[in-house]
Amino acid sequence: MADAAYGLWPLVVLNTLLFIAFAASFFHPKSKRDWRAMGAYSAFLVALFTEMYGIPLTVYLLGSWLGSRFPLLQDTHAGGHLWNDLTGWSGDPHLSPFHLVSYVAIGSGFWLIATAWKTLHAAARRDELATTGAYAWVRHPQYDGFLLIMTGFLLQWPTIPTLLMFPVLLHVYGRLARSEEREVAKRFGEQWTAYAADTPAFWPRRPRHPADRRTPRAPARR
């Protein structure tokens, strides 16, 4: 192994559990659907940290193919920052534009999950539909939070497995969201339909109505 930063399996386990626990403390999974969302996120983290601190399979594969064209692509910990290697960034990899943007994406994702849960929890206590805060901009802000975190990690440390997993996870979260919405539509009827028509599912849009709008007796949802 060319770099002592690899083969650190206790660090793989520690980082995986830390980020799973951190997300769960904000997301508060309860239903089977919630745990499926957490499971998809957790699988992504396992694949990510296995290559970040365990075995750099992506670097090995790409290095044998592209090593002569991209000299920075080496089986070292710095070499795992593929966007830097492929664009020729030779400075501190942790200060590259990709890395800095990744910090913003990951932090924003955790913030979005946390603030959306507070809004959701407050609405659930009133037995109302969550339409304030992040829910005034998008119907599924917590799923967006997970996707932002994973996007941040892809900017920071892309690997072949995580790049392949990401579109699959988009499909998984899309299915979970549609399943939730079918349940809400049955209970909430025309009021849910009006809210859904005015608020996009995942891609945020400035609310057309006041942010403090509320619709009574709606079920809580992620």
PDB file of C-alpha atoms in Angstrom:
ATOM      1  CA  MET A   1       0.000   0.000   0.000  1.00  0.00           C
ATOM      2  CA  ALA A   2       1.558   3.274  -1.078  1.00  0.00           C
ATOM      3  CA  ASP A   3      -0.171   5.379   1.582  1.00  0.00           C
ATOM      4  CA  ALA A   4      -0.695   4.605   5.265  1.00  0.00           C
ATOM      5  CA  ALA A   5      -4.017   6.482   5.065  1.00  0.00           C
ATOM      6  CA  TYR A   6      -5.527   3.350   3.510  1.00  0.00           C
ATOM      7  CA  GLY A   7      -6.238   0.064   5.234  1.00  0.00           C
ATOM      8  CA  LEU A   8      -7.687   1.920   8.217  1.00  0.00           C
ATOM      9  CA  TRP A   9     -10.739  -0.277   8.704  1.00  0.00           C
ATOM     10  CA  PRO A  10     -11.582   0.980  12.215  1.00  0.00           C
ATOM     11  CA  LEU A  11     -11.761   4.467  10.686  1.00  0.00           C
ATOM     12  CA  VAL A  12     -14.091   3.153   7.977  1.00  0.00           C
ATOM     13  CA  VAL A  13     -16.449   1.804  10.634  1.00  0.00           C
ATOM     14  CA  LEU A  14     -16.151   4.883  12.860  1.00  0.00           C
ATOM     15  CA  ASN A  15     -16.868   7.409  10.106  1.00  0.00           C
ATOM     16  CA  THR A  16     -19.742   5.360   8.707  1.00  0.00           C
ATOM     17  CA  LEU A  17     -21.420   5.020  12.101  1.00  0.00           C
ATOM     18  CA  LEU A  18     -20.757   8.674  12.955  1.00  0.00           C
ATOM     19  CA  PHE A  19     -22.430  10.057   9.819  1.00  0.00           C
ATOM     20  CA  ILE A  20     -25.323   7.598  10.098  1.00  0.00           C
ATOM     21  CA  ALA A  21     -25.924   8.549  13.731  1.00  0.00           C
ATOM     22  CA  PHE A  22     -25.593  12.250  12.912  1.00  0.00           C
ATOM     23  CA  ALA A  23     -28.232  12.011  10.184  1.00  0.00           C
ATOM     24  CA  ALA A  24     -30.535   9.848  12.299  1.00  0.00           C
ATOM     25  CA  SER A  25     -30.405  12.418  15.120  1.00  0.00           C
ATOM     26  CA  PHE A  26     -31.847  14.986  12.693  1.00  0.00           C
ATOM     27  CA  PHE A  27     -34.116  12.723  10.644  1.00  0.00           C
ATOM     28  CA  HIS A  28     -35.645  10.731  13.554  1.00  0.00           C
ATOM     29  CA  PRO A  29     -36.682   7.666  11.487  1.00  0.00           C
ATOM     30  CA  LYS A  30     -39.820   5.949  12.752  1.00  0.00           C
ATOM     31  CA  SER A  31     -41.688   4.218   9.939  1.00  0.00           C
ATOM     32  CA  LYS A  32     -40.449   1.466   7.633  1.00  0.00           C
ATOM     33  CA  ARG A  33     -40.274   4.061   4.876  1.00  0.00           C
ATOM     34  CA  ASP A  34     -38.035   6.255   7.029  1.00  0.00           C
ATOM     35  CA  TRP A  35     -35.709   3.352   7.689  1.00  0.00           C
ATOM     36  CA  ARG A  36     -35.539   2.563   3.963  1.00  0.00           C
ATOM     37  CA  ALA A  37     -34.476   6.155   3.344  1.00  0.00           C
ATOM     38  CA  MET A  38     -31.813   5.822   6.037  1.00  0.00           C
ATOM     39  CA  GLY A  39     -30.753   2.455   4.633  1.00  0.00           C
ATOM     40  CA  ALA A  40     -30.120   3.899   1.173  1.00  0.00           C
ATOM     41  CA  TYR A  41     -28.082   6.731   2.686  1.00  0.00           C
ATOM     42  CA  SER A  42     -26.149   4.269   4.877  1.00  0.00           C
ATOM     43  CA  ALA A  43     -25.256   2.038   1.919  1.00  0.00           C
ATOM     44  CA  PHE A  44     -23.829   5.071   0.149  1.00  0.00           C
ATOM     45  CA  LEU A  45     -21.677   5.883   3.190  1.00  0.00           C
ATOM     46  CA  VAL A  46     -20.358   2.328   3.446  1.00  0.00           C
ATOM     47  CA  ALA A  47     -19.250   2.407  -0.197  1.00  0.00           C
ATOM     48  CA  LEU A  48     -17.758   5.876   0.264  1.00  0.00           C
ATOM     49  CA  PHE A  49     -15.703   5.320   3.409  1.00  0.00           C
ATOM     50  CA  THR A  50     -14.545   1.881   2.294  1.00  0.00           C
ATOM     51  CA  GLU A  51     -12.692   3.565  -0.550  1.00  0.00           C
ATOM     52  CA  MET A  52     -11.757   6.675   1.406  1.00  0.00           C
ATOM     53  CA  TYR A  53      -9.942   4.817   4.195  1.00  0.00           C
ATOM     54  CA  GLY A  54      -9.997   1.146   3.267  1.00  0.00           C
ATOM     55  CA  ILE A  55      -9.147   0.099  -0.290  1.00  0.00           C
ATOM     56  CA  PRO A  56      -8.989   2.736  -3.077  1.00  0.00           C
ATOM     57  CA  LEU A  57     -10.448   0.475  -5.762  1.00  0.00           C
ATOM     58  CA  THR A  58     -11.473   3.364  -8.018  1.00  0.00           C
ATOM     59  CA  VAL A  59      -7.960   4.846  -7.941  1.00  0.00           C
ATOM     60  CA  TYR A  60      -6.466   1.455  -8.779  1.00  0.00           C
ATOM     61  CA  LEU A  61      -8.813   0.945 -11.709  1.00  0.00           C
ATOM     62  CA  LEU A  62      -8.484   4.429 -13.150  1.00  0.00           C
ATOM     63  CA  GLY A  63      -4.763   4.642 -12.405  1.00  0.00           C
ATOM     64  CA  SER A  64      -3.989   1.611 -14.533  1.00  0.00           C
ATOM     65  CA  TRP A  65      -5.995   3.133 -17.389  1.00  0.00           C
ATOM     66  CA  LEU A  66      -5.405   6.875 -17.097  1.00  0.00           C
ATOM     67  CA  GLY A  67      -2.262   7.090 -14.979  1.00  0.00           C
ATOM     68  CA  SER A  68       0.001   8.223 -17.857  1.00  0.00           C
ATOM     69  CA  ARG A  69      -2.391  11.080 -18.753  1.00  0.00           C
ATOM     70  CA  PHE A  70      -3.111  12.204 -15.184  1.00  0.00           C
ATOM     71  CA  PRO A  71       0.070  12.010 -13.076  1.00  0.00           C
ATOM     72  CA  LEU A  72      -1.750  13.121  -9.909  1.00  0.00           C
ATOM     73  CA  LEU A  73      -3.896   9.983 -10.061  1.00  0.00           C
ATOM     74  CA  GLN A  74      -1.971   7.802  -7.604  1.00  0.00           C
ATOM     75  CA  ASP A  75      -2.915   5.310  -4.911  1.00  0.00           C
ATOM     76  CA  THR A  76      -2.341   7.833  -2.136  1.00  0.00           C
ATOM     77  CA  HIS A  77      -4.924   9.508   0.066  1.00  0.00           C
ATOM     78  CA  ALA A  78      -4.482  12.763  -1.841  1.00  0.00           C
ATOM     79  CA  GLY A  79      -4.968  10.812  -5.069  1.00  0.00           C
ATOM     80  CA  GLY A  80      -8.443   9.810  -3.962  1.00  0.00           C
ATOM     81  CA  HIS A  81      -9.719  13.331  -4.639  1.00  0.00           C
ATOM     82  CA  LEU A  82     -10.444  12.417  -8.253  1.00  0.00           C
ATOM     83  CA  TRP A  83     -11.893  15.742  -9.407  1.00  0.00           C
ATOM     84  CA  ASN A  84      -8.660  17.441  -8.318  1.00  0.00           C
ATOM     85  CA  ASP A  85      -6.542  14.802 -10.058  1.00  0.00           C
ATOM     86  CA  LEU A  86      -8.483  14.966 -13.307  1.00  0.00           C
ATOM     87  CA  THR A  87      -8.486  18.787 -13.422  1.00  0.00           C
ATOM     88  CA  GLY A  88      -4.819  19.168 -12.450  1.00  0.00           C
ATOM     89  CA  TRP A  89      -5.327  20.837  -9.064  1.00  0.00           C
ATOM     90  CA  SER A  90      -1.931  20.505  -7.350  1.00  0.00           C
ATOM     91  CA  GLY A  91      -2.583  22.491  -4.156  1.00  0.00           C
ATOM     92  CA  ASP A  92      -3.953  21.230  -0.869  1.00  0.00           C
ATOM     93  CA  PRO A  93      -6.806  18.894  -1.914  1.00  0.00           C
ATOM     94  CA  HIS A  94      -8.839  19.967   1.108  1.00  0.00           C
ATOM     95  CA  LEU A  95      -8.819  23.569  -0.146  1.00  0.00           C
ATOM     96  CA  SER A  96      -9.743  22.877  -3.754  1.00  0.00           C
ATOM     97  CA  PRO A  97     -12.958  24.385  -5.164  1.00  0.00           C
ATOM     98  CA  PHE A  98     -14.545  20.925  -5.249  1.00  0.00           C
ATOM     99  CA  HIS A  99     -13.762  20.322  -1.593  1.00  0.00           C
ATOM    100  CA  LEU A 100     -14.962  23.736  -0.461  1.00  0.00           C
ATOM    101  CA  VAL A 101     -18.253  23.370  -2.337  1.00  0.00           C
ATOM    102  CA  SER A 102     -18.638  19.902  -0.823  1.00  0.00           C
ATOM    103  CA  TYR A 103     -18.452  21.366   2.672  1.00  0.00           C
ATOM    104  CA  VAL A 104     -21.277  23.756   1.808  1.00  0.00           C
ATOM    105  CA  ALA A 105     -23.406  20.969   0.291  1.00  0.00           C
ATOM    106  CA  ILE A 106     -22.911  18.577   3.210  1.00  0.00           C
ATOM    107  CA  GLY A 107     -23.529  21.263   5.833  1.00  0.00           C
ATOM    108  CA  SER A 108     -26.596  22.506   3.956  1.00  0.00           C
ATOM    109  CA  GLY A 109     -27.930  18.966   3.739  1.00  0.00           C
ATOM    110  CA  PHE A 110     -27.716  18.378   7.484  1.00  0.00           C
ATOM    111  CA  TRP A 111     -29.211  21.819   8.156  1.00  0.00           C
ATOM    112  CA  LEU A 112     -32.105  21.112   5.788  1.00  0.00           C
ATOM    113  CA  ILE A 113     -32.863  17.758   7.402  1.00  0.00           C
ATOM    114  CA  ALA A 114     -32.805  19.324  10.874  1.00  0.00           C
ATOM    115  CA  THR A 115     -34.912  22.405  10.121  1.00  0.00           C
ATOM    116  CA  ALA A 116     -37.431  20.404   8.088  1.00  0.00           C
ATOM    117  CA  TRP A 117     -37.848  17.912  10.930  1.00  0.00           C
ATOM    118  CA  LYS A 118     -38.635  20.721  13.376  1.00  0.00           C
ATOM    119  CA  THR A 119     -41.330  22.035  11.040  1.00  0.00           C
ATOM    120  CA  LEU A 120     -42.670  18.531  10.458  1.00  0.00           C
ATOM    121  CA  HIS A 121     -42.738  17.708  14.158  1.00  0.00           C
ATOM    122  CA  ALA A 122     -44.592  20.924  15.006  1.00  0.00           C
ATOM    123  CA  ALA A 123     -47.162  20.273  12.265  1.00  0.00           C
ATOM    124  CA  ALA A 124     -47.634  16.676  13.415  1.00  0.00           C
ATOM    125  CA  ARG A 125     -48.393  17.822  16.951  1.00  0.00           C
ATOM    126  CA  ARG A 126     -51.152  20.043  15.559  1.00  0.00           C
ATOM    127  CA  ASP A 127     -52.274  17.271  13.174  1.00  0.00           C
ATOM    128  CA  GLU A 128     -51.651  19.647  10.265  1.00  0.00           C
ATOM    129  CA  LEU A 129     -49.822  19.524   6.983  1.00  0.00           C
ATOM    130  CA  ALA A 130     -46.315  20.952   7.151  1.00  0.00           C
ATOM    131  CA  THR A 131     -46.310  23.876   4.722  1.00  0.00           C
ATOM    132  CA  THR A 132     -44.070  26.416   6.471  1.00  0.00           C
ATOM    133  CA  GLY A 133     -40.307  26.834   6.336  1.00  0.00           C
ATOM    134  CA  ALA A 134     -38.632  24.479   3.892  1.00  0.00           C
ATOM    135  CA  TYR A 135     -41.998  22.847   3.171  1.00  0.00           C
ATOM    136  CA  ALA A 136     -43.184  26.096   1.612  1.00  0.00           C
ATOM    137  CA  TRP A 137     -40.429  25.704  -0.994  1.00  0.00           C
ATOM    138  CA  VAL A 138     -40.423  21.964  -1.612  1.00  0.00           C
ATOM    139  CA  ARG A 139     -42.580  18.990  -0.634  1.00  0.00           C
ATOM    140  CA  HIS A 140     -39.746  16.691   0.465  1.00  0.00           C
ATOM    141  CA  PRO A 141     -36.990  18.803   2.029  1.00  0.00           C
ATOM    142  CA  GLN A 142     -35.588  15.982   4.162  1.00  0.00           C
ATOM    143  CA  TYR A 143     -34.984  13.799   1.131  1.00  0.00           C
ATOM    144  CA  ASP A 144     -33.382  16.798  -0.530  1.00  0.00           C
ATOM    145  CA  GLY A 145     -31.133  17.056   2.522  1.00  0.00           C
ATOM    146  CA  PHE A 146     -29.916  13.476   2.084  1.00  0.00           C
ATOM    147  CA  LEU A 147     -29.290  14.083  -1.612  1.00  0.00           C
ATOM    148  CA  LEU A 148     -27.325  17.259  -0.829  1.00  0.00           C
ATOM    149  CA  ILE A 149     -25.105  15.351   1.605  1.00  0.00           C
ATOM    150  CA  MET A 150     -24.424  12.624  -0.940  1.00  0.00           C
ATOM    151  CA  THR A 151     -23.771  15.205  -3.663  1.00  0.00           C
ATOM    152  CA  GLY A 152     -21.271  16.887  -1.348  1.00  0.00           C
ATOM    153  CA  PHE A 153     -19.436  13.616  -0.797  1.00  0.00           C
ATOM    154  CA  LEU A 154     -19.377  12.990  -4.552  1.00  0.00           C
ATOM    155  CA  LEU A 155     -17.718  16.375  -5.030  1.00  0.00           C
ATOM    156  CA  GLN A 156     -15.258  15.601  -2.274  1.00  0.00           C
ATOM    157  CA  TRP A 157     -14.430  11.945  -2.924  1.00  0.00           C
ATOM    158  CA  PRO A 158     -16.070  10.406  -5.999  1.00  0.00           C
ATOM    159  CA  THR A 159     -15.787   6.677  -6.526  1.00  0.00           C
ATOM    160  CA  ILE A 160     -17.120   4.356  -9.205  1.00  0.00           C
ATOM    161  CA  PRO A 161     -19.524   2.580  -6.773  1.00  0.00           C
ATOM    162  CA  THR A 162     -20.960   5.812  -5.349  1.00  0.00           C
ATOM    163  CA  LEU A 163     -21.309   7.385  -8.793  1.00  0.00           C
ATOM    164  CA  LEU A 164     -23.233   4.306  -9.919  1.00  0.00           C
ATOM    165  CA  MET A 165     -25.309   4.261  -6.742  1.00  0.00           C
ATOM    166  CA  PHE A 166     -26.351   7.907  -6.907  1.00  0.00           C
ATOM    167  CA  PRO A 167     -28.904   7.640  -9.772  1.00  0.00           C
ATOM    168  CA  VAL A 168     -30.269   4.495  -8.132  1.00  0.00           C
ATOM    169  CA  LEU A 169     -30.739   6.429  -4.902  1.00  0.00           C
ATOM    170  CA  LEU A 170     -32.484   9.217  -6.802  1.00  0.00           C
ATOM    171  CA  HIS A 171     -34.942   6.589  -8.040  1.00  0.00           C
ATOM    172  CA  VAL A 172     -35.350   5.137  -4.530  1.00  0.00           C
ATOM    173  CA  TYR A 173     -36.130   8.501  -2.946  1.00  0.00           C
ATOM    174  CA  GLY A 174     -38.470   9.332  -5.804  1.00  0.00           C
ATOM    175  CA  ARG A 175     -40.428   6.116  -5.196  1.00  0.00           C
ATOM    176  CA  LEU A 176     -40.551   6.726  -1.445  1.00  0.00           C
ATOM    177  CA  ALA A 177     -41.829  10.261  -2.043  1.00  0.00           C
ATOM    178  CA  ARG A 178     -44.552   9.070  -4.429  1.00  0.00           C
ATOM    179  CA  SER A 179     -45.614   6.396  -1.961  1.00  0.00           C
ATOM    180  CA  GLU A 180     -45.943   8.977   0.797  1.00  0.00           C
ATOM    181  CA  GLU A 181     -47.896  11.329  -1.417  1.00  0.00           C
ATOM    182  CA  ARG A 182     -50.419   8.662  -2.361  1.00  0.00           C
ATOM    183  CA  GLU A 183     -51.144   8.111   1.320  1.00  0.00           C
ATOM    184  CA  VAL A 184     -51.461  11.842   1.981  1.00  0.00           C
ATOM    185  CA  ALA A 185     -53.697  12.357  -1.047  1.00  0.00           C
ATOM    186  CA  LYS A 186     -56.140   9.679   0.180  1.00  0.00           C
ATOM    187  CA  ARG A 187     -56.505  11.358   3.539  1.00  0.00           C
ATOM    188  CA  PHE A 188     -56.198  14.977   2.510  1.00  0.00           C
ATOM    189  CA  GLY A 189     -57.977  15.106  -0.832  1.00  0.00           C
ATOM    190  CA  GLU A 190     -58.315  18.403  -2.642  1.00  0.00           C
ATOM    191  CA  GLN A 191     -56.333  20.400  -0.092  1.00  0.00           C
ATOM    192  CA  TRP A 192     -53.292  18.213  -0.659  1.00  0.00           C
ATOM    193  CA  THR A 193     -53.803  18.489  -4.400  1.00  0.00           C
ATOM    194  CA  ALA A 194     -53.765  22.290  -4.169  1.00  0.00           C
ATOM    195  CA  TYR A 195     -50.598  22.270  -2.092  1.00  0.00           C
ATOM    196  CA  ALA A 196     -48.858  19.795  -4.404  1.00  0.00           C
ATOM    197  CA  ALA A 197     -49.822  21.822  -7.463  1.00  0.00           C
ATOM    198  CA  ASP A 198     -48.204  24.919  -5.962  1.00  0.00           C
ATOM    199  CA  THR A 199     -45.094  23.287  -4.429  1.00  0.00           C
ATOM    200  CA  PRO A 200     -42.535  21.186  -6.346  1.00  0.00           C
ATOM    201  CA  ALA A 201     -41.511  17.790  -5.016  1.00  0.00           C
ATOM    202  CA  PHE A 202     -37.722  18.147  -4.923  1.00  0.00           C
ATOM    203  CA  TRP A 203     -36.511  21.182  -6.857  1.00  0.00           C
ATOM    204  CA  PRO A 204     -37.260  24.255  -4.694  1.00  0.00           C
ATOM    205  CA  ARG A 205     -39.258  27.191  -5.970  1.00  0.00           C
ATOM    206  CA  ARG A 206     -40.073  30.452  -4.253  1.00  0.00           C
ATOM    207  CA  PRO A 207     -43.499  30.128  -2.602  1.00  0.00           C
ATOM    208  CA  ARG A 208     -46.332  31.824  -4.417  1.00  0.00           C
ATOM    209  CA  HIS A 209     -48.246  32.314  -1.190  1.00  0.00           C
ATOM    210  CA  PRO A 210     -47.167  33.552   2.246  1.00  0.00           C
ATOM    211  CA  ALA A 211     -44.724  31.226   3.959  1.00  0.00           C
ATOM    212  CA  ASP A 212     -46.954  30.927   7.038  1.00  0.00           C
ATOM    213  CA  ARG A 213     -49.836  29.367   5.144  1.00  0.00           C
ATOM    214  CA  ARG A 214     -51.371  26.397   6.895  1.00  0.00           C
ATOM    215  CA  THR A 215     -53.885  23.763   5.921  1.00  0.00           C
ATOM    216  CA  PRO A 216     -55.654  22.032   8.828  1.00  0.00           C
ATOM    217  CA  ARG A 217     -55.607  18.337   9.660  1.00  0.00           C
ATOM    218  CA  ALA A 218     -53.022  17.092   7.223  1.00  0.00           C
ATOM    219  CA  PRO A 219     -50.912  14.019   7.977  1.00  0.00           C
ATOM    220  CA  ALA A 220     -47.229  14.423   8.691  1.00  0.00           C
ATOM    221  CA  ARG A 221     -44.784  13.198   6.079  1.00  0.00           C
ATOM    222  CA  ARG A 222     -41.135  13.271   5.194  1.00  0.00           C
TER     223      ARG A 222
END
